Amino acid sequence: MSDVQITVDGRSMRAEEGVTVAAALVGARIVALRTSVQGEPRGPLCGMGTCFECRVTIDGVQHQRACMRLVAAGMVVDTRD
Amino acid sequence: MPDRADVIVVGGGVVGAAIAYELTREKQKVLVLERAFVGSGATSAGMGHIVVMDDSDAQLALTKYSRSVLDEMAADMPSACERDVCGTLWVAEDGPQMEEVRAKQRRYAALGVPCEILDTHGLTLAEPNLRRGLAGALRVPGDGVVYPPALARWLMDRAIEGGAELRCGTDVMSIASGVVTTDRGVFTAPNIINATGAFAPLLSPGVEIVPRKGHLVITDRYATFCHHQLVELGYLASAHTMNTESVAFNVQPRRTGQLLIGSSRELAGWDASINRSLVQRMLERAVEFMPRLAQLSVIRTWTGFRPATHNKLPFISRLDRDGLWIAAGHEGLGITTALGSARLLTDLILGREPCMDPAPFAL
C-alpha cells in the first residue's frame, strides 16, 4: 500500500490507499464526520455500513458511508455538508 | 374522567384531535377514545401538505378556511410541528396546462387567495432542479407543510389542558345514541362523533368511505434541493381516477432537508404491503420532472390509507340517529382540513350559525 494525496474539508492530506475513508479520517483524528438534525456531531460507529452515522460527501456525492468507501488518489471528502 | 362527558370523540387522529380541541374551547367536556395512540393512523402516513385545493367550490371553501385557522394558531405552534410556509407550485408541462394554471389563478384570486403565475423562466429560477422546458406554474405562497403526528399531538395536548380526557388503547366496538361500547367498558354522552377516518363504516354502517392506499418515499437530507411543495397540475386528474392505479409528481421539502416523494393512489383493501411496480412508476414520474432526484438516496418507503369518499369531500354531518355525528372521509386532505372541519362540526353540534355552508358535507 502506498500513501496518496486526498482533500478533506479543503485541506490536503496523505492517506493510505485502499483503507476505508472512515479509517483514514479517524487516523487523522477527524472523528466528527457529519452533523445530526439537532446539530450534534456524528462519527463512525459500526464500521460496516449498517448505522449510516459516518456519512460524508465524496467527490461531490452526498451521504456516502465513509466506512464503505476506499481511499483513492485525489479523492475529495467533505464532512461539513 | 370528566364526571360526565358532553361529547365522546371516537378516533384520535388529526381530525379527532382538532374536534376535541375546538369543543373544549367551547367548554364542552370531551372524552376521546383512541384505539392505538394519537395520530397513529392515516395522520402519520401523510405528507402534511397544507394546501388550498379547488376540485370543487366546497373543497376550496373548506381548505381556504382551514388554512386560515392554522395560520391564526401558528404563533403558538411548537417547533416539533415543523411548520414551514414554503408555498405550493402547481407545475404545468405544456400550453394547455398553462391555460389551466390561468383558470386556477382566476379562481384563487376571486376568493382572495394570493397566488402568482410563473412562466417557464420564472419556474427555473424558483426551482432549478426541475427539468427545463416546463411551461410554468401557479405559485401559492401561503401554502405550506407541517409534521402531521406532531400537529395532532399538540391539538390533543391543548384539548387535555382544557379539560378533555384521552383514553388510548381503547377499541370501540359500536356506537349508538348516547352509548359507546368498547373493549374497556361502556361510555355515555349526549353527543358522539365518529372520527375514525377510513374505519368509519365499521361503526356507522352505510357510510361510504373506502381506504385509498398511497405510498410515500423519504430521502436522506439534501438541503436546498427544492424550495416549494411541488405538485404537477395533473394531480387532480390522478386524484379523480378512482378505480385504477394512478401516480402523480408530488415532492415536498422537509425542514430537516429531507424530501418526501409521492404520490400514488390505488384501491387495495387494507393491504399495507409495498406495491413495488407502483412505487417505480411514482418515482419515474418524479424523475421526469426532477431528473436529479435519481441521484438521491431513499431511506424509507411506506404506505397509508386515505379515507376516500365519492366526491372528494369529507362528511361533516349529523348521522341518522340522535346525538350521533360524523367527521370522516378527508381523503388526502385531512391535515389541511382538520381544523375547519372541527369548527364546522362544533357549530353544528352547538346549534350555532355555521362557519361555512354545511350542505356539501352532509351525509
Coordinates of C-alpha atoms in Angstrom, one line a residue:
Chain A
M1 CA 0.0 0.0 0.0
S2 CA 1.2 3.5 -0.8
D3 CA 0.3 6.9 0.6
V4 CA -1.8 9.1 -1.7
Q5 CA -3.0 12.7 -1.6
I6 CA -6.6 13.3 -0.7
T7 CA -8.5 16.5 0.2
V8 CA -10.6 16.7 3.4
D9 CA -12.7 19.8 4.1
G10 CA -10.5 21.8 1.7
R11 CA -7.2 20.7 3.2
S12 CA -4.7 18.4 1.5
M13 CA -3.6 15.3 3.4
R14 CA -1.9 12.0 2.9
A15 CA -3.8 8.8 3.4
E16 CA -3.1 5.1 2.8
E17 CA -4.6 3.9 -0.5
G18 CA -7.1 1.1 -0.1
V19 CA -8.1 1.7 3.6
T20 CA -11.6 2.9 4.2
V21 CA -12.2 6.6 4.2
A22 CA -13.6 6.3 7.8
A23 CA -10.3 4.7 8.9
A24 CA -8.2 7.4 7.2
L25 CA -10.2 10.2 8.8
V26 CA -10.2 8.7 12.3
G27 CA -6.4 8.0 11.8
A28 CA -6.1 11.8 11.1
R29 CA -8.1 12.5 14.3
I30 CA -11.1 13.6 12.3
V31 CA -14.0 11.8 14.2
A32 CA -17.0 14.2 13.6
L33 CA -17.9 13.3 10.1
R34 CA -21.3 15.0 9.9
T35 CA -23.9 16.9 12.0
S36 CA -27.3 15.5 13.1
V37 CA -30.6 17.2 12.6
Q38 CA -30.3 18.5 16.1
G39 CA -26.8 19.8 15.4
E40 CA -24.8 17.2 17.2
P41 CA -21.6 15.8 15.8
R42 CA -21.7 12.2 14.5
G43 CA -18.9 9.8 13.6
P44 CA -18.2 6.2 12.6
L45 CA -20.0 3.7 14.9
C46 CA -20.5 0.3 13.3
G47 CA -17.8 0.5 10.7
M48 CA -19.6 -2.0 8.5
G49 CA -22.2 0.0 6.6
T50 CA -25.2 -0.5 8.8
C51 CA -25.6 2.5 11.0
F52 CA -25.2 5.3 8.5
E53 CA -23.6 7.5 11.1
C54 CA -20.4 8.2 9.2
R55 CA -21.9 9.8 6.1
V56 CA -19.7 12.3 4.2
T57 CA -19.6 13.9 0.8
I58 CA -17.2 12.2 -1.5
D59 CA -16.3 13.7 -4.9
G60 CA -19.4 15.8 -4.7
V61 CA -21.8 13.0 -3.9
Q62 CA -23.6 13.5 -0.6
H63 CA -24.3 10.8 2.0
Q64 CA -21.6 8.4 1.2
R65 CA -20.7 6.0 4.0
A66 CA -17.1 6.7 4.9
C67 CA -16.7 3.1 6.2
M68 CA -17.8 1.6 2.8
R69 CA -15.5 3.7 0.5
L70 CA -11.8 3.1 0.0
V71 CA -9.3 5.9 -0.2
A72 CA -8.2 6.7 -3.7
A73 CA -5.7 9.2 -5.1
G74 CA -7.2 12.7 -5.5
M75 CA -10.4 11.9 -3.6
V76 CA -12.2 14.9 -2.2
V77 CA -14.0 14.4 1.1
D78 CA -16.2 16.9 2.9
T79 CA -17.6 16.4 6.4
R80 CA -19.4 19.8 6.6
D81 CA -22.5 19.3 4.4
Chain B
M1 CA -62.7 11.0 33.6
P2 CA -64.9 14.0 33.4
D3 CA -67.8 13.3 35.7
R4 CA -69.9 13.1 32.6
A5 CA -68.8 13.8 29.1
D6 CA -70.8 16.1 26.9
V7 CA -69.2 14.7 23.8
I8 CA -67.3 11.5 23.0
V9 CA -64.9 11.6 20.1
V10 CA -64.1 8.2 18.6
G11 CA -60.7 8.4 16.9
G12 CA -57.6 10.3 17.9
G13 CA -56.3 11.2 14.5
V14 CA -55.7 14.8 13.5
V15 CA -59.5 15.2 12.9
G16 CA -60.5 13.8 16.2
A17 CA -57.8 15.9 18.0
A18 CA -58.9 19.1 16.2
I19 CA -62.5 18.4 17.2
A20 CA -61.5 17.7 20.8
Y21 CA -59.6 21.0 20.8
E22 CA -62.5 23.0 19.4
L23 CA -65.2 21.6 21.6
T24 CA -63.0 22.0 24.7
R25 CA -62.6 25.7 23.8
E26 CA -66.4 25.9 23.8
K27 CA -66.4 24.5 27.4
Q28 CA -67.7 21.1 26.4
K29 CA -66.5 18.1 28.4
V30 CA -64.8 15.9 25.9
L31 CA -63.7 12.3 26.1
V32 CA -61.5 10.9 23.2
L33 CA -61.4 7.2 22.6
E34 CA -58.4 6.1 20.5
R35 CA -57.6 2.5 19.5
A36 CA -53.8 2.9 19.4
F37 CA -52.2 6.3 20.0
V38 CA -52.8 9.9 18.9
G39 CA -52.2 10.2 15.1
S40 CA -51.4 6.5 14.7
G41 CA -53.5 6.0 11.5
A42 CA -53.6 8.0 8.3
T43 CA -52.4 11.1 10.2
S44 CA -48.9 9.8 10.5
A45 CA -48.8 8.3 7.0
G46 CA -49.4 11.5 5.1
M47 CA -47.2 14.3 3.8
G48 CA -48.7 17.2 5.9
H49 CA -49.1 19.5 2.9
I50 CA -51.2 22.4 3.9
V51 CA -52.9 23.4 0.6
V52 CA -55.8 25.3 -0.8
M53 CA -57.4 23.0 -3.4
D54 CA -60.1 23.8 -5.9
D55 CA -61.6 20.5 -7.0
S56 CA -65.0 21.9 -6.1
D57 CA -66.3 25.2 -4.5
A58 CA -66.9 23.3 -1.2
Q59 CA -63.3 22.0 -1.2
L60 CA -62.0 25.4 -1.9
A61 CA -64.0 26.9 0.9
L62 CA -63.0 24.2 3.4
T63 CA -59.3 24.2 2.6
K64 CA -59.0 28.0 2.4
Y65 CA -60.9 28.4 5.8
S66 CA -58.9 25.6 7.4
R67 CA -55.6 27.1 6.3
S68 CA -56.5 30.4 7.8
V69 CA -57.3 28.8 11.1
L70 CA -53.9 27.1 11.1
D71 CA -52.3 30.4 10.3
E72 CA -54.0 32.0 13.3
M73 CA -52.6 29.3 15.6
A74 CA -49.1 29.3 14.1
A75 CA -47.6 31.6 16.7
D76 CA -48.3 29.1 19.4
M77 CA -47.3 26.0 17.5
P78 CA -44.3 24.2 18.9
S79 CA -41.3 23.7 16.7
A80 CA -42.0 20.0 16.7
C81 CA -44.8 20.7 14.3
E82 CA -42.1 21.7 11.7
R83 CA -44.4 24.3 10.2
D84 CA -42.9 25.7 7.0
V85 CA -44.8 28.1 4.8
C86 CA -42.9 27.1 1.7
G87 CA -45.7 27.6 -0.7
T88 CA -47.0 25.3 -3.4
L89 CA -46.0 25.3 -7.1
W90 CA -48.6 23.7 -9.4
V91 CA -46.4 22.8 -12.3
A92 CA -47.7 22.9 -15.9
E93 CA -46.0 20.8 -18.5
D94 CA -47.4 22.4 -21.7
G95 CA -49.6 25.1 -23.1
P96 CA -53.0 23.5 -22.4
Q97 CA -51.9 23.0 -18.7
M98 CA -50.8 26.6 -18.6
E99 CA -54.4 27.6 -19.6
E100 CA -55.5 25.6 -16.6
V101 CA -53.0 27.5 -14.5
R102 CA -54.5 30.7 -15.6
A103 CA -58.0 29.5 -14.8
K104 CA -56.8 28.3 -11.4
Q105 CA -55.2 31.7 -10.8
R106 CA -58.5 33.4 -11.5
R107 CA -60.5 31.1 -9.2
Y108 CA -58.0 31.6 -6.3
A109 CA -57.7 35.4 -6.9
A110 CA -61.5 35.7 -6.9
L111 CA -61.6 34.3 -3.4
G112 CA -58.7 36.4 -2.2
V113 CA -56.1 33.5 -2.1
P114 CA -52.8 35.2 -3.0
C115 CA -51.1 33.5 -5.9
E116 CA -48.9 34.3 -8.9
I117 CA -48.2 32.8 -12.3
L118 CA -44.6 31.8 -13.1
D119 CA -43.5 31.5 -16.7
T120 CA -41.0 28.9 -17.8
H121 CA -38.1 31.2 -16.9
G122 CA -39.6 32.1 -13.5
L123 CA -40.1 28.4 -12.7
T124 CA -36.5 27.6 -13.5
L125 CA -35.4 30.4 -11.2
A126 CA -37.7 29.2 -8.4
E127 CA -36.8 25.5 -8.7
P128 CA -33.5 24.9 -10.6
N129 CA -33.8 21.2 -10.2
L130 CA -37.0 20.9 -12.2
R131 CA -36.4 19.8 -15.8
R132 CA -36.0 22.6 -18.4
G133 CA -38.8 23.4 -20.8
L134 CA -41.8 23.1 -18.4
A135 CA -44.4 25.7 -19.3
G136 CA -44.7 27.4 -15.9
A137 CA -46.5 27.1 -12.7
L138 CA -49.0 28.7 -10.3
R139 CA -47.3 29.7 -7.1
V140 CA -49.5 29.8 -3.9
P141 CA -47.2 31.3 -1.3
G142 CA -49.5 30.8 1.7
D143 CA -49.5 27.0 1.4
G144 CA -47.0 25.0 3.5
V145 CA -46.1 22.0 5.4
V146 CA -46.5 20.6 8.9
Y147 CA -45.4 17.3 10.6
P148 CA -48.8 15.7 11.0
P149 CA -48.4 13.5 14.1
A150 CA -46.9 16.4 16.0
L151 CA -49.8 18.6 14.9
A152 CA -52.3 16.0 16.1
R153 CA -50.4 15.6 19.4
W154 CA -50.3 19.3 20.0
L155 CA -54.0 19.8 19.3
M156 CA -54.8 16.9 21.7
D157 CA -52.5 18.2 24.4
R158 CA -54.3 21.6 24.2
A159 CA -57.6 19.8 24.5
I160 CA -56.3 17.9 27.5
E161 CA -55.1 21.2 29.1
G162 CA -58.6 22.5 28.6
G163 CA -60.1 19.5 30.4
A164 CA -60.6 16.9 27.8
E165 CA -59.8 13.3 28.6
L166 CA -57.9 10.9 26.3
R167 CA -58.1 7.1 26.5
C168 CA -55.7 5.4 24.2
G169 CA -55.6 1.6 23.7
T170 CA -59.4 1.6 23.7
D171 CA -61.1 -0.3 20.9
V172 CA -64.6 0.9 20.1
M173 CA -66.9 -1.9 19.2
S174 CA -70.1 0.0 18.5
I175 CA -71.8 3.4 18.8
A176 CA -75.4 4.1 19.4
S177 CA -77.4 7.1 20.5
G178 CA -75.8 8.2 23.8
V179 CA -73.7 5.0 24.2
V180 CA -70.2 3.9 23.1
T181 CA -69.3 0.2 23.7
T182 CA -65.6 -0.6 23.9
D183 CA -63.3 -3.4 25.0
R184 CA -62.8 -1.4 28.2
G185 CA -66.4 -0.7 29.1
V186 CA -69.3 1.4 28.1
F187 CA -69.2 5.2 28.0
T188 CA -72.1 7.5 27.7
A189 CA -72.6 11.1 26.4
P190 CA -75.4 13.0 24.7
N191 CA -73.2 13.6 21.6
I192 CA -70.9 11.0 20.0
I193 CA -68.7 11.7 17.0
N194 CA -67.3 9.1 14.6
A195 CA -63.9 10.5 13.6
T196 CA -62.3 7.2 12.6
G197 CA -61.4 8.0 9.0
A198 CA -61.5 5.1 6.7
F199 CA -62.7 2.9 9.6
A200 CA -65.9 4.9 9.9
P201 CA -68.1 2.4 8.1
L202 CA -67.3 -0.2 10.7
L203 CA -69.0 1.9 13.4
S204 CA -71.5 3.6 11.1
P205 CA -72.7 1.0 8.5
G206 CA -73.8 2.5 5.2
V207 CA -71.4 5.4 5.3
E208 CA -69.5 5.2 2.1
I209 CA -65.8 5.7 2.8
V210 CA -63.1 3.4 1.4
P211 CA -59.4 3.1 2.2
R212 CA -57.4 4.5 -0.7
K213 CA -53.9 3.3 -0.5
G214 CA -50.9 5.6 -1.1
H215 CA -47.1 5.3 -1.0
L216 CA -44.6 7.8 0.2
V217 CA -40.8 7.7 -0.1
I218 CA -38.4 9.8 2.0
T219 CA -34.9 10.6 1.1
D220 CA -31.8 11.4 3.1
R221 CA -31.1 15.1 3.8
Y222 CA -30.4 17.3 0.8
A223 CA -30.9 20.9 2.0
T224 CA -31.9 23.4 -0.7
F225 CA -32.7 20.7 -3.3
C226 CA -36.1 22.2 -3.7
H227 CA -37.9 25.1 -2.0
H228 CA -41.6 24.6 -2.6
Q229 CA -44.1 21.8 -2.3
L230 CA -44.1 20.8 -6.0
V231 CA -47.2 19.2 -7.5
E232 CA -47.9 18.5 -11.1
L233 CA -51.1 20.2 -12.4
G234 CA -52.3 16.7 -13.5
Y235 CA -52.5 15.8 -9.8
L236 CA -56.2 16.4 -9.6
A237 CA -56.8 14.1 -12.6
S238 CA -54.8 11.4 -10.7
A239 CA -56.9 12.0 -7.6
H240 CA -60.0 11.5 -9.7
T241 CA -59.3 8.2 -11.3
M242 CA -61.0 6.2 -8.6
N243 CA -60.9 2.7 -10.0
T244 CA -57.4 2.5 -11.4
E245 CA -53.9 2.9 -10.0
S246 CA -52.5 6.3 -10.6
V247 CA -49.4 8.3 -9.8
A248 CA -48.6 12.0 -9.8
F249 CA -45.5 14.0 -9.3
N250 CA -45.5 15.5 -5.8
V251 CA -42.3 16.4 -3.9
Q252 CA -42.1 18.2 -0.6
P253 CA -39.1 19.7 1.2
R254 CA -39.0 19.0 4.9
R255 CA -37.4 21.2 7.5
T256 CA -34.7 18.6 8.0
G257 CA -33.6 18.8 4.4
Q258 CA -35.2 15.5 3.6
L259 CA -37.6 15.2 0.6
L260 CA -40.9 13.4 0.6
I261 CA -41.8 12.0 -2.7
G262 CA -45.3 11.0 -3.7
S263 CA -47.9 10.2 -4.8
S264 CA -49.8 7.1 -5.6
R265 CA -53.5 6.1 -5.4
E266 CA -55.0 2.6 -5.6
L267 CA -57.8 0.6 -4.1
A268 CA -56.2 -2.4 -2.5
G269 CA -58.4 -3.0 0.6
W270 CA -56.3 -2.8 3.7
D271 CA -53.2 -4.5 2.2
A272 CA -50.4 -2.3 3.5
S273 CA -47.6 -4.0 1.6
I274 CA -45.4 -2.0 -0.7
N275 CA -46.6 -2.2 -4.4
R276 CA -43.1 -2.1 -6.0
S277 CA -44.2 -1.6 -9.5
L278 CA -46.4 1.3 -8.5
V279 CA -43.6 2.8 -6.4
Q280 CA -41.4 2.5 -9.5
R281 CA -44.0 4.4 -11.6
M282 CA -44.3 7.0 -8.9
L283 CA -40.5 7.6 -8.8
E284 CA -40.2 7.5 -12.6
R285 CA -42.8 10.3 -12.7
A286 CA -40.9 12.3 -10.1
V287 CA -37.6 11.9 -12.0
E288 CA -39.3 13.0 -15.2
F289 CA -40.0 16.3 -13.5
M290 CA -36.7 16.5 -11.4
P291 CA -34.0 14.4 -13.1
R292 CA -31.5 14.9 -10.3
L293 CA -33.8 13.1 -7.9
A294 CA -32.5 9.9 -9.4
Q295 CA -29.1 10.5 -7.7
L296 CA -30.5 10.9 -4.2
S297 CA -30.7 8.1 -1.7
V298 CA -34.0 6.9 -0.3
I299 CA -34.1 5.8 3.3
R300 CA -37.7 4.6 3.7
T301 CA -40.9 3.8 1.9
W302 CA -44.3 3.3 3.5
T303 CA -48.0 3.1 2.8
G304 CA -51.1 4.6 4.2
F305 CA -54.8 4.7 3.7
R306 CA -56.7 7.8 2.7
P307 CA -60.3 7.8 3.8
A308 CA -61.9 8.4 0.4
T309 CA -65.4 9.5 -0.4
H310 CA -67.2 9.6 -3.8
N311 CA -66.9 13.3 -4.2
K312 CA -63.6 14.1 -2.6
L313 CA -65.4 15.9 0.3
P314 CA -65.5 14.7 3.9
F315 CA -68.7 14.0 5.7
I316 CA -69.1 16.6 8.5
S317 CA -72.6 15.9 9.4
R318 CA -75.3 14.5 11.7
L319 CA -75.8 10.8 11.4
D320 CA -79.2 9.3 11.2
R321 CA -79.8 8.9 14.9
D322 CA -80.0 11.4 17.7
G323 CA -76.7 12.7 19.0
L324 CA -74.6 10.8 16.5
W325 CA -72.2 12.8 14.3
I326 CA -69.5 12.1 11.8
A327 CA -66.4 13.9 10.7
A328 CA -64.6 11.5 8.4
G329 CA -63.6 10.9 4.8
H330 CA -61.0 13.6 4.4
E331 CA -59.1 11.6 1.7
G332 CA -55.6 13.2 1.2
L333 CA -56.5 16.5 2.8
G334 CA -57.1 15.7 6.5
I335 CA -54.1 17.6 7.8
T336 CA -55.2 20.7 5.9
T337 CA -58.9 20.5 6.7
A338 CA -59.0 19.1 10.2
L339 CA -59.4 22.5 11.9
G340 CA -62.0 23.8 9.5
S341 CA -63.9 20.5 9.8
A342 CA -63.7 20.8 13.6
R343 CA -65.1 24.3 13.6
L344 CA -68.0 23.4 11.3
L345 CA -68.9 20.3 13.3
T346 CA -68.7 22.3 16.6
D347 CA -71.1 24.9 15.1
L348 CA -73.5 22.1 14.1
I349 CA -73.4 20.4 17.5
L350 CA -73.8 23.6 19.4
G351 CA -76.6 24.8 17.1
R352 CA -74.8 27.9 16.1
E353 CA -74.6 29.7 12.8
P354 CA -72.1 27.6 10.8
C355 CA -68.8 29.0 9.7
M356 CA -69.4 27.8 6.2
D357 CA -72.2 26.2 4.2
P358 CA -72.6 22.7 5.7
A359 CA -74.7 21.3 2.8
P360 CA -71.9 19.9 0.7
F361 CA -70.6 17.9 3.7
A362 CA -73.9 16.5 4.7
L363 CA -74.3 12.7 4.8

